[in-house]
C-alpha cells in the first residue's frame, strides 16, 4: 500500500493529464473560491488505482486536495498566476451500488455515495471556524483545538494547559488568524415517485461548505455526492447523546430539467407520425387512448389532461408568461376524477398528489420551523412539484383562507414568503390538476361558483374547467358496465402504450417550441372577441386570461402532434375544449365531456366539427376539406367506382348479397336503404358517390 506522499504524487501526475487546462485557468482566476471538477470515469481510464481508493478510503479526498495544490505549484513555474486553496469535486462514480434513491443506512458509514432526492429545507448561511484558540491565564500559552463535525463544529475548551509544568485549567478565548469558511445545512427528502404505496419518505441532513453554499433552494431535484458520517444529535448535559447520519457534501448536481429521451425512442415516435401523416387525428386518438386506459371513453377529458401534462411554451415579454396550464375537474361521484389524478402522477416524473382535506397553507406553500435554535423554511406541495405537476383531490375541502395562498402560485408561479424574519420567493413552476365534487346534485341553472363554493378569482386562474355530470344515460351505462366486466386484458391487447413509453413521449413533446401561425392567431383572436361581446358572458373569465389560456392549449396540442407551427387545427382543438368548458357553450353541437367517445372515423368527424366552429366565427376560408385515405389491407374493401355491386363484395367475403347488405357497416357512412351522406355531409344516393370510398365489412 502506498503512503500518503506517494498517493499524492500519483494523483498529481494523473490530474495533470486530465485537468491541465482547468488548472491553468484556476491559476489566473480572481475568484477566492475555486473548485476542480473531476470525472471519475475519465480518471479511471488513465489509472484505475483511484477506483478502489476513492470509495473505501475516507481521507482520499483530502489527499486529492493536497495533490491539486501540488499541481498548481508545478504549473505556476511555467504559466505564472497565484496558488490558492482548491476543493476537489467528484462526479460520475461508476459503481451502481453507491447510487441511492433511499436514505443511506449504517452500512454506508464513512463511504462515498450519490444520493438523489428533493430539497425540502434550506438553512441560513453561517461562518464556520475550523479551529478555536484559547489562552492560558497562568502561562499565556496559546492552545489551538480543531472543531469537529461530530459535535456540530462547536469550539471545545481544553481540559488543561499543554505547557510542560503548567496544569492550569483556566483559559480565555481569543480570535484565530485562520479565515472562516461558509457553511450551510440543507434537508433532502427521498423522491416520492420512487416509493411504494404507503411508504413515508425519509429525509437526511446534508452539510455544504465553500462554493456549494447557497447553491440550491427548496424544491430543487438534486444528485448529491458525499461521504456518510455520524454526528451527535443532543449535546445537553444530563441527556442521552444520540447519533444521526449526515452527508458531508462534495458535489451537487441540480437536475430540475426533465429526463431526456433516447435517440431510438425519438425515431420511433417520428416513425409513428409518419404512418399517420394523412390521418393526424387518428394518430392523436391512439396516443390519448393510452392515457388511463382503465377508464372507458371520456376522450375530451383525456385530451385535456394530456395537454395539461405537456403544457405550452413559456414566453418572456417584459414579464414572464407561464406555459403551464391548470385544469379543474368538477363532477359527480364515480366519474373517474381521482383515477385521472393518480394516473397523471404516474406519468409525470415529478409529481405531488395531495388532498384538500387537512391541507393547510403551510402544507401547500411552505412553513417556517425552528431546528436547533435556527429558523428554516420547509417546502410545501406546490414548491416540491416545481417543473412538474401538483394534483389536488377534494379541492373544495380546502379552507377558504387557505385557497387564497395559491393565487400567486397559479398565475405568477412563485410564492412570496415572509415568515419568522425570513423573506424570500420560492418557485412553483408546476401545472395544477384539481378535482372536486359539487355541493349535492349539480344544478345547471346555478353558476359554477354556487355549485362548488369557489370564488371567481380562483376559478379564473384555471385554463379549463370540465363539468362531469352523470345524466344516467342508459346506453352509456351499458357500454361502461360491459367495459368494466371485460377488463381482464393487458395494455398490449388494448393496443395502447405502456406508462414508460407514454412518459417518454410527453417529455419528447416538451422539446418542441411551436410558433403561432397567422391563421391560428386569427382563429384565437376572433373567438376571444366573440366571447367578449357576449351578453351572458362570465366577466371573471372573459378577460385576457382567456386568450392566454387559448394560446397555451393550442401550443400544447401542437406539441402533442409534434409540430413546429401551431396550425388552424391546433387552434380549433383549443376552442373546442374551451367550448366544452363550463364558461361558454355558445356554439351548437358541443359534446359533453363525460360522454365524449372516440370516433371510428376521427379525421372525418373532426373535420366536420372544425367546419362548424369556423362557420360560427365566419372564417370558412380557413377550412381545409377532408380527403379520404386509401387503406390497402385485407380488412378493407376498396370501391374504385360506385358501379361495383354488392354481389362482388359478397363474393369476396363468401357471403350472400342479402347478408352482406345486412352486415354492412361503414365507419364513414351509415346506409339507410340506398341513401348515403357524402363526404361533405350532404345527402346523396349510391349513384351520386363519385369519389374513391373505403368501407369495412364486419
XYZ file of C-alpha atoms in Angstrom:
698
model
C 0.000 0.000 0.000
C 1.318 3.417 -0.931
C 1.990 6.067 1.694
C 0.208 9.413 1.749
C 3.031 11.245 -0.069
C 3.245 8.527 -2.717
C -0.529 8.648 -3.241
C -0.366 12.435 -3.603
C 2.333 12.123 -6.267
C 0.316 9.562 -8.261
C -2.845 11.679 -8.089
C -0.979 14.863 -9.103
C 0.504 13.103 -12.140
C -2.908 11.842 -13.306
C -4.691 15.144 -12.659
C -2.151 16.987 -14.787
C -3.044 14.710 -17.686
C -6.799 15.027 -17.193
C -7.380 18.600 -15.982
C -4.395 20.646 -17.173
C -6.443 23.399 -18.964
C -8.728 23.827 -15.956
C -5.766 24.011 -13.551
C -4.175 26.775 -15.635
C -7.496 28.640 -15.575
C -7.610 28.391 -11.769
C -4.106 29.898 -11.521
C -5.232 33.099 -13.277
C -8.692 33.269 -11.684
C -9.526 36.226 -9.439
C -12.226 34.342 -7.513
C -11.307 33.474 -3.900
C -13.333 30.235 -4.130
C -12.410 27.695 -6.771
C -13.104 24.005 -7.204
C -11.844 21.341 -9.580
C -14.486 19.006 -11.007
C -13.050 15.541 -11.648
C -14.854 12.929 -13.720
C -14.062 9.596 -12.082
C -14.789 7.638 -15.246
C -12.139 9.580 -17.165
C -9.690 9.412 -14.250
C -10.048 5.614 -14.036
C -9.280 5.331 -17.739
C -5.908 6.955 -17.024
C -5.223 4.936 -13.873
C -7.683 2.510 -12.281
C -5.785 2.803 -8.990
C -8.184 5.570 -7.913
C -11.326 3.465 -8.358
C -10.941 1.499 -5.139
C -9.348 4.240 -3.048
C -11.990 6.904 -3.651
C -14.683 4.577 -2.288
C -13.021 2.755 0.606
C -10.550 5.363 1.889
C -12.413 8.287 3.530
C -9.326 10.518 3.662
C -8.606 10.093 -0.038
C -10.478 13.298 -0.917
C -8.192 15.309 1.399
C -5.170 13.792 -0.344
C -6.662 14.836 -3.699
C -6.984 18.423 -2.420
C -3.286 18.395 -1.499
C -2.425 16.901 -4.900
C -4.245 19.753 -6.637
C -2.105 22.281 -4.723
C 0.998 20.403 -5.849
C -0.233 20.554 -9.465
C -0.804 24.301 -9.212
C 2.687 24.860 -7.789
C 4.226 22.957 -10.728
C 2.166 24.833 -13.313
C 2.874 28.197 -11.669
C 6.548 27.955 -12.644
C 5.556 27.744 -16.317
C 2.371 29.819 -16.582
C 2.526 32.191 -13.622
C -0.540 33.102 -11.581
C -1.263 32.557 -7.919
C -1.801 29.357 -5.960
C -4.982 29.282 -3.877
C -6.819 26.599 -1.896
C -8.943 24.450 -4.216
C -11.549 21.834 -3.317
C -11.823 18.699 -5.470
C -15.351 17.785 -6.576
C -16.153 14.243 -7.736
C -18.786 13.326 -10.330
C -19.817 10.206 -12.271
C -18.905 7.490 -9.794
C -19.057 4.290 -11.877
C -20.356 1.970 -9.147
C -24.116 1.459 -9.329
C -24.477 0.184 -5.738
C -23.319 3.578 -4.475
C -26.145 5.452 -6.233
C -29.003 5.586 -3.745
C -32.629 6.667 -4.025
C -33.288 5.877 -0.359
C -31.720 7.496 2.696
C -28.346 5.826 3.452
C -28.106 3.436 6.401
C -25.327 2.447 8.795
C -23.836 0.136 6.155
C -22.802 3.225 4.183
C -20.996 4.894 7.107
C -17.718 6.555 6.005
C -18.457 5.631 2.367
C -18.717 7.866 -0.672
C -22.242 7.681 -2.115
C -24.515 9.503 -4.577
C -27.958 10.284 -3.122
C -30.838 11.536 -5.265
C -33.706 13.468 -3.718
C -35.607 16.733 -3.390
C -34.514 19.671 -1.225
C -37.243 20.388 1.298
C -35.413 22.723 3.691
C -32.514 25.131 3.434
C -30.744 26.643 6.426
C -29.098 30.022 6.702
C -25.507 30.526 5.550
C -23.177 30.654 8.536
C -19.469 31.180 9.171
C -17.531 28.090 10.209
C -14.353 28.330 12.257
C -12.185 25.294 11.634
C -10.380 25.742 14.928
C -10.656 27.563 18.243
C -7.790 29.203 20.167
C -7.552 29.510 23.963
C -5.014 31.474 26.024
C -3.895 30.055 29.358
C -4.413 32.607 32.120
C -1.390 31.305 34.034
C 1.366 30.913 31.429
C -0.204 32.778 28.472
C 0.339 29.792 26.142
C -1.970 29.618 23.094
C -3.795 26.287 22.859
C -5.489 25.605 19.491
C -8.072 22.839 19.012
C -9.756 21.935 15.692
C -13.546 21.949 15.614
C -15.160 18.584 14.879
C -18.108 17.907 12.663
C -19.253 15.137 15.034
C -20.018 17.831 17.629
C -21.601 20.369 15.246
C -18.292 22.310 14.927
C -18.731 23.743 18.403
C -15.488 25.119 19.937
C -14.035 22.784 22.560
C -12.284 24.182 25.636
C -9.038 22.405 26.603
C -9.176 20.390 29.784
C -5.698 21.613 30.889
C -2.800 23.633 29.564
C -0.402 21.907 27.194
C 2.693 23.669 28.576
C 5.022 21.354 30.450
C 4.793 22.031 34.153
C 1.625 24.155 33.821
C -1.504 22.391 34.985
C -3.860 25.324 34.774
C -7.401 24.728 33.552
C -8.402 28.366 33.218
C -8.498 29.804 29.701
C -9.946 32.673 27.785
C -10.945 32.502 24.101
C -9.003 34.586 21.601
C -9.531 35.302 17.932
C -7.851 32.949 15.500
C -5.965 34.119 12.436
C -7.436 31.359 10.278
C -10.104 32.618 7.876
C -13.614 31.183 8.423
C -15.453 29.161 5.793
C -19.022 29.348 4.534
C -21.272 26.684 5.993
C -24.870 25.635 5.345
C -27.126 22.714 6.179
C -29.979 21.547 3.957
C -32.544 18.798 4.286
C -33.037 16.413 1.351
C -36.011 14.068 1.083
C -36.451 10.905 -0.942
C -38.333 11.210 -4.196
C -41.954 10.256 -3.700
C -42.261 8.918 -7.248
C -39.822 6.100 -6.451
C -41.554 4.926 -3.259
C -44.075 2.169 -2.850
C -47.636 2.841 -1.746
C -47.828 3.574 1.975
C -44.109 4.322 2.386
C -43.358 7.526 4.274
C -40.487 9.427 2.594
C -37.470 9.956 4.829
C -35.013 12.816 4.795
C -31.380 13.396 5.742
C -29.250 16.426 6.568
C -26.594 17.428 4.035
C -23.655 19.665 5.051
C -22.397 22.112 2.420
C -19.217 24.170 2.567
C -17.381 26.760 0.477
C -18.626 27.048 -3.125
C -21.507 24.597 -2.539
C -23.169 27.015 -0.132
C -26.356 28.745 -1.320
C -26.322 26.672 -4.499
C -29.738 25.016 -4.116
C -33.159 26.102 -2.925
C -36.271 24.359 -1.674
C -37.927 22.243 -4.346
C -34.768 21.502 -6.354
C -34.216 17.953 -7.585
C -30.573 17.152 -6.797
C -27.914 14.427 -7.018
C -25.554 14.770 -4.046
C -22.100 13.168 -3.947
C -20.737 12.990 -0.413
C -19.436 10.923 2.488
C -21.866 9.474 5.047
C -20.788 10.327 8.589
C -22.306 10.214 12.053
C -22.689 13.114 14.489
C -24.322 13.693 17.841
C -27.876 14.978 17.958
C -28.165 16.201 21.590
C -25.266 17.773 23.461
C -27.130 18.863 26.570
C -25.791 17.834 29.951
C -27.830 15.166 31.657
C -29.456 13.900 28.458
C -28.652 10.818 26.470
C -26.453 11.520 23.464
C -27.984 10.298 20.205
C -26.296 9.789 16.856
C -27.639 10.696 13.436
C -26.346 10.102 9.922
C -25.474 13.098 7.771
C -23.933 13.515 4.331
C -20.903 15.777 4.044
C -21.448 17.086 0.541
C -18.657 17.005 -2.020
C -20.573 17.816 -5.221
C -24.164 18.763 -6.088
C -25.795 18.386 -9.475
C -29.139 20.151 -9.877
C -31.462 18.106 -12.063
C -34.561 20.288 -12.431
C -34.793 19.555 -16.159
C -36.813 16.524 -17.215
C -35.035 13.403 -18.358
C -34.019 13.165 -22.000
C -35.475 10.675 -24.467
C -33.074 8.214 -26.071
C -32.387 8.532 -29.779
C -34.017 5.209 -30.733
C -37.236 6.161 -28.954
C -37.261 9.569 -30.627
C -37.035 7.908 -34.033
C -39.835 5.520 -33.078
C -42.117 8.463 -32.272
C -41.235 10.176 -35.544
C -41.949 6.964 -37.458
C -45.285 6.721 -35.658
C -46.374 10.098 -37.008
C -45.078 9.295 -40.474
C -47.577 6.413 -40.560
C -50.386 8.771 -39.526
C -49.267 11.654 -41.713
C -52.585 11.705 -43.611
C -54.711 10.878 -40.546
C -53.345 13.027 -37.706
C -56.470 12.853 -35.526
C -56.462 9.055 -35.659
C -52.837 9.085 -34.518
C -53.663 11.571 -31.769
C -56.528 9.406 -30.515
C -54.215 6.403 -30.478
C -51.965 8.270 -28.029
C -54.839 9.626 -25.941
C -56.314 6.137 -25.533
C -53.086 5.147 -23.787
C -53.803 7.657 -21.002
C -55.708 5.968 -18.185
C -56.905 3.024 -20.335
C -58.898 1.574 -17.439
C -61.436 4.388 -17.935
C -63.805 3.924 -20.853
C -64.072 6.707 -23.471
C -64.101 10.272 -21.974
C -61.989 11.367 -24.934
C -62.190 15.112 -24.260
C -61.175 14.690 -20.622
C -58.193 12.553 -21.568
C -57.210 15.071 -24.238
C -57.448 17.924 -21.732
C -55.299 16.133 -19.133
C -52.704 15.249 -21.776
C -52.469 18.907 -22.817
C -52.060 19.902 -19.166
C -49.181 17.434 -18.776
C -47.468 18.688 -21.940
C -48.119 22.398 -21.386
C -47.460 25.386 -23.593
C -44.343 27.420 -24.264
C -43.141 29.874 -21.633
C -42.773 33.371 -23.073
C -40.866 36.423 -21.904
C -42.482 39.701 -22.940
C -41.029 42.118 -20.449
C -42.520 39.787 -17.883
C -42.725 36.004 -17.862
C -45.950 34.454 -19.205
C -46.393 30.970 -17.812
C -46.561 27.982 -20.104
C -48.044 25.544 -17.573
C -51.813 25.124 -17.782
C -54.241 24.324 -14.968
C -57.313 22.064 -15.102
C -60.222 21.650 -12.695
C -62.491 18.596 -12.917
C -65.917 19.106 -11.368
C -68.146 16.072 -11.359
C -70.484 13.725 -9.570
C -69.024 10.835 -7.553
C -67.942 7.907 -9.698
C -66.868 9.925 -12.748
C -63.199 8.783 -12.555
C -61.780 12.107 -11.361
C -59.379 10.529 -8.870
C -58.315 7.958 -11.472
C -57.136 10.733 -13.769
C -55.213 12.418 -10.957
C -53.418 9.246 -9.917
C -52.561 8.245 -13.469
C -51.206 11.734 -14.157
C -48.878 11.343 -11.158
C -47.621 8.038 -12.557
C -46.896 9.561 -15.967
C -45.171 12.735 -14.746
C -41.648 12.104 -13.375
C -42.022 14.880 -10.807
C -45.452 14.953 -9.226
C -47.162 15.533 -5.895
C -50.583 14.125 -5.013
C -52.429 15.639 -2.075
C -55.995 16.036 -0.880
C -57.824 19.134 0.220
C -58.960 17.591 3.493
C -56.433 18.578 6.128
C -54.271 20.575 3.713
C -53.198 23.914 5.179
C -51.486 26.976 3.791
C -48.144 25.730 5.086
C -48.772 22.338 3.507
C -49.357 23.882 0.072
C -46.764 26.673 0.126
C -44.100 26.477 2.835
C -43.763 26.547 6.581
C -41.224 28.057 8.981
C -39.805 25.623 11.539
C -37.190 26.043 14.251
C -34.380 23.499 14.231
C -31.522 23.707 16.758
C -32.365 27.320 17.519
C -32.427 28.371 13.845
C -35.492 29.243 11.758
C -35.709 27.417 8.443
C -38.235 27.261 5.605
C -39.633 23.854 4.682
C -41.201 23.485 1.233
C -44.839 22.526 0.715
C -46.590 20.587 -2.041
C -46.538 23.335 -4.700
C -42.826 24.026 -4.193
C -41.896 20.345 -4.255
C -43.793 19.962 -7.548
C -41.690 22.641 -9.253
C -41.336 21.825 -13.007
C -43.829 19.023 -12.588
C -47.500 18.641 -11.720
C -49.389 19.041 -8.448
C -52.617 17.015 -8.217
C -55.094 18.169 -5.565
C -58.109 15.964 -4.887
C -61.170 17.235 -2.990
C -60.134 20.762 -3.906
C -63.245 22.382 -2.428
C -62.394 20.947 1.002
C -59.507 23.386 1.426
C -60.327 26.148 3.880
C -61.303 29.453 2.309
C -58.434 31.431 3.820
C -56.002 28.785 2.555
C -57.261 28.917 -1.037
C -56.056 32.483 -1.453
C -52.489 31.356 -0.806
C -52.294 29.623 -4.177
C -53.418 32.634 -6.256
C -49.842 33.798 -6.758
C -48.604 30.237 -7.204
C -51.030 29.584 -10.074
C -50.552 32.782 -12.069
C -47.074 34.145 -11.248
C -45.752 30.636 -10.441
C -43.927 31.813 -7.357
C -44.611 32.183 -3.652
C -43.562 35.264 -1.696
C -42.741 34.273 1.861
C -42.280 36.458 4.941
C -42.207 34.195 7.975
C -40.131 34.320 11.174
C -37.925 37.053 9.753
C -37.251 35.051 6.569
C -38.255 36.960 3.434
C -37.776 35.170 0.119
C -39.509 33.981 -3.039
C -39.878 30.305 -3.987
C -40.642 28.883 -7.437
C -43.858 26.955 -8.083
C -43.473 26.371 -11.834
C -45.916 23.492 -11.986
C -49.231 22.593 -13.568
C -52.175 22.103 -11.214
C -54.700 19.336 -11.812
C -57.523 19.600 -9.284
C -60.748 17.674 -8.771
C -63.805 18.399 -6.659
C -67.397 17.342 -6.155
C -70.352 19.724 -6.385
C -72.309 20.527 -3.257
C -75.047 17.953 -3.620
C -76.563 17.432 -7.071
C -75.094 19.713 -9.705
C -77.669 22.370 -10.607
C -77.141 23.553 -14.179
C -79.382 26.582 -13.572
C -76.975 27.896 -10.942
C -73.495 29.222 -11.588
C -70.360 27.218 -11.038
C -69.370 29.363 -8.055
C -72.549 28.334 -6.259
C -72.307 24.645 -7.143
C -68.770 24.148 -5.849
C -68.442 27.142 -3.485
C -65.277 28.558 -5.075
C -64.692 32.242 -5.668
C -64.333 33.683 -9.165
C -60.729 34.934 -8.708
C -59.607 31.370 -8.067
C -61.694 29.861 -10.871
C -60.388 32.381 -13.390
C -56.871 31.026 -12.908
C -57.833 27.615 -14.277
C -57.338 27.318 -18.029
C -60.051 24.661 -18.297
C -62.922 23.623 -16.052
C -64.706 20.462 -17.184
C -68.105 19.535 -15.788
C -68.742 15.782 -15.473
C -72.454 15.412 -14.714
C -73.885 11.897 -14.585
C -77.141 12.187 -16.549
C -77.977 8.450 -16.199
C -77.688 7.623 -19.880
C -78.863 4.038 -20.430
C -76.683 3.334 -23.453
C -73.661 4.821 -21.751
C -74.232 2.770 -18.584
C -74.464 -0.415 -20.626
C -71.265 0.356 -22.538
C -69.289 1.251 -19.391
C -70.517 -1.748 -17.416
C -69.560 -4.105 -20.256
C -66.139 -2.498 -20.457
C -65.523 -2.897 -16.722
C -66.642 -6.535 -16.639
C -64.450 -7.411 -19.629
C -61.376 -5.601 -18.349
C -59.128 -8.627 -17.804
C -56.849 -7.601 -20.661
C -53.314 -6.272 -20.878
C -52.247 -2.942 -22.427
C -50.847 -4.889 -25.380
C -54.261 -6.417 -26.050
C -55.837 -2.961 -25.838
C -53.276 -1.703 -28.384
C -52.153 1.189 -26.157
C -48.766 2.408 -24.995
C -47.431 1.437 -21.586
C -46.601 4.053 -18.960
C -42.820 4.335 -19.681
C -43.483 4.867 -23.390
C -46.192 7.453 -22.704
C -43.920 9.165 -20.190
C -41.081 9.340 -22.714
C -43.424 10.699 -25.393
C -44.621 13.530 -23.146
C -41.026 14.509 -22.402
C -40.236 14.396 -26.122
C -43.196 16.686 -26.828
C -41.814 19.253 -24.385
C -38.701 19.662 -26.517
C -40.794 21.349 -29.223
C -41.433 25.111 -29.086
C -44.041 25.745 -31.799
C -44.625 29.232 -33.178
C -48.091 30.640 -33.837
C -49.143 30.770 -37.480
C -51.108 33.822 -38.727
C -54.151 31.626 -39.414
C -54.133 30.191 -35.866
C -53.759 33.672 -34.407
C -56.775 34.816 -36.437
C -58.905 31.947 -35.096
C -57.983 32.603 -31.469
C -58.389 36.354 -31.814
C -61.831 36.042 -33.439
C -63.046 33.573 -30.806
C -61.802 35.795 -27.981
C -63.511 38.859 -29.440
C -66.788 36.955 -29.819
C -66.675 35.894 -26.189
C -66.063 39.470 -25.085
C -69.165 40.630 -26.979
C -71.496 38.042 -25.453
C -74.274 39.446 -23.321
C -74.307 36.468 -20.984
C -70.551 36.170 -20.737
C -68.772 35.383 -17.485
C -66.963 38.611 -16.685
C -64.487 36.892 -14.370
C -63.497 34.517 -17.155
C -63.615 36.522 -20.387
C -60.520 38.559 -19.651
C -57.061 38.482 -21.163
C -56.545 35.229 -19.252
C -58.959 33.545 -21.668
C -56.762 34.462 -24.620
C -53.621 33.320 -22.814
C -55.314 30.005 -21.999
C -56.221 29.517 -25.657
C -52.615 30.146 -26.675
C -51.297 27.653 -24.113
C -53.764 24.941 -25.122
C -53.126 25.395 -28.835
C -49.363 25.230 -28.256
C -49.796 22.104 -26.140
C -51.874 20.493 -28.896
C -49.194 21.346 -31.463
C -46.609 19.777 -29.169
C -48.787 16.684 -28.848
C -48.793 16.391 -32.649
C -45.001 17.063 -32.777
C -45.425 20.229 -34.832
C -43.128 23.202 -35.130
C -46.010 25.521 -36.123
C -49.389 25.970 -34.414
C -51.919 25.271 -37.160
C -55.613 26.053 -37.504
C -56.361 22.512 -36.376
C -54.486 23.101 -33.116
C -56.280 26.398 -32.526
C -59.679 24.792 -33.166
C -58.837 21.963 -30.762
C -58.229 24.580 -28.058
C -61.515 26.315 -28.961
C -63.414 23.020 -28.780
C -62.039 22.287 -25.313
C -62.888 25.807 -24.210
C -66.410 25.379 -25.535
C -66.727 22.158 -23.577
C -65.655 24.073 -20.509
C -68.362 25.456 -18.270
C -67.920 29.121 -19.045
C -69.015 29.155 -22.659
C -71.206 26.823 -24.695
C -72.064 29.431 -27.316
C -71.728 27.084 -30.298
C -74.119 24.309 -31.152
C -73.088 20.689 -31.236
C -70.612 20.871 -28.349
C -70.067 17.458 -26.782
C -70.406 16.591 -23.123
C -67.015 15.912 -21.610
C -68.274 12.857 -19.709
C -69.952 11.157 -22.682
C -67.354 12.020 -25.324
C -66.187 8.831 -27.033
C -63.509 8.059 -29.581
C -64.827 8.128 -33.122
C -64.310 5.340 -35.619
C -63.596 7.977 -38.271
C -61.853 10.632 -36.168
C -60.415 12.716 -39.007
C -63.733 12.995 -40.855
C -65.705 13.807 -37.704
C -63.141 16.320 -36.501
C -63.144 17.979 -39.922
C -66.914 18.475 -39.675
C -66.601 19.919 -36.175
C -63.851 22.272 -37.320
C -66.029 23.436 -40.209
C -68.899 24.152 -37.805
C -66.649 26.176 -35.497
C -65.186 28.155 -38.396
C -68.654 28.887 -39.775
C -69.724 30.198 -36.367
C -66.746 32.538 -36.423
C -67.256 33.371 -40.129
C -63.848 32.001 -41.043
C -64.866 29.378 -43.590
C -61.948 30.350 -45.824
C -59.540 28.738 -43.339
C -61.219 25.337 -43.598
C -59.219 22.524 -45.214
C -61.526 19.879 -46.799
C -61.120 16.301 -45.674
C -59.600 13.864 -48.145
C -60.224 10.134 -47.606
C -57.194 7.876 -47.343
C -56.769 4.597 -49.185
C -56.200 1.594 -46.912
C -54.899 -1.384 -48.836
C -55.304 -4.198 -46.368
C -57.347 -7.354 -46.013
C -59.678 -5.667 -43.569
C -60.979 -3.125 -46.093
C -62.729 -3.265 -49.452
C -61.764 -0.504 -51.881
C -64.509 0.646 -54.207
C -62.867 2.377 -57.155
C -66.228 3.308 -58.599
C -69.876 3.256 -57.458
C -70.670 0.673 -60.160
C -69.118 -2.105 -58.046
C -72.088 -4.134 -56.836
C -72.807 -5.830 -53.548
C -72.595 -9.127 -55.423
C -68.843 -8.704 -55.966
C -68.449 -7.685 -52.324
C -70.340 -10.752 -51.156
C -68.246 -12.986 -53.393
C -65.068 -11.574 -51.921
C -66.214 -12.403 -48.376
C -68.166 -15.595 -49.304
C -71.494 -14.078 -48.205
C -74.849 -13.857 -49.985
C -75.818 -10.345 -51.082
C -78.604 -10.050 -48.500
C -76.280 -10.988 -45.649
C -73.563 -8.662 -46.935
C -76.099 -5.835 -47.072
C -77.406 -6.503 -43.559
C -73.906 -6.778 -42.080
C -72.589 -3.770 -43.981
C -71.214 -1.131 -41.628
C -69.149 1.805 -42.728
C -67.018 3.844 -40.332
C -67.555 6.855 -42.548
C -71.146 6.353 -43.736
C -74.373 4.857 -42.434
C -76.531 3.082 -45.014
C -80.277 3.561 -44.792
C -81.787 1.746 -47.768
C -79.912 3.387 -50.650
C -79.394 6.880 -49.236
C -75.836 7.779 -48.124
C -74.397 11.047 -46.809
C -71.468 12.037 -48.963
C -68.087 13.339 -47.832
C -69.206 16.901 -47.232
C -72.226 15.790 -45.204
C -74.969 16.402 -47.814
C -77.354 13.501 -48.515
C -76.955 11.661 -51.784
C -77.707 8.349 -53.439
C -75.417 5.471 -54.178
C -75.000 6.593 -57.789
C -74.072 10.132 -56.679
C -70.940 8.991 -54.774
C -68.270 9.659 -57.404
C -65.103 9.596 -55.289
C -62.935 6.768 -54.008
C -64.642 5.322 -50.921
C -63.396 2.916 -48.274
C -65.733 0.544 -46.453
C -65.198 -2.095 -43.777
C -67.205 -5.270 -43.516
C -67.640 -6.644 -40.031
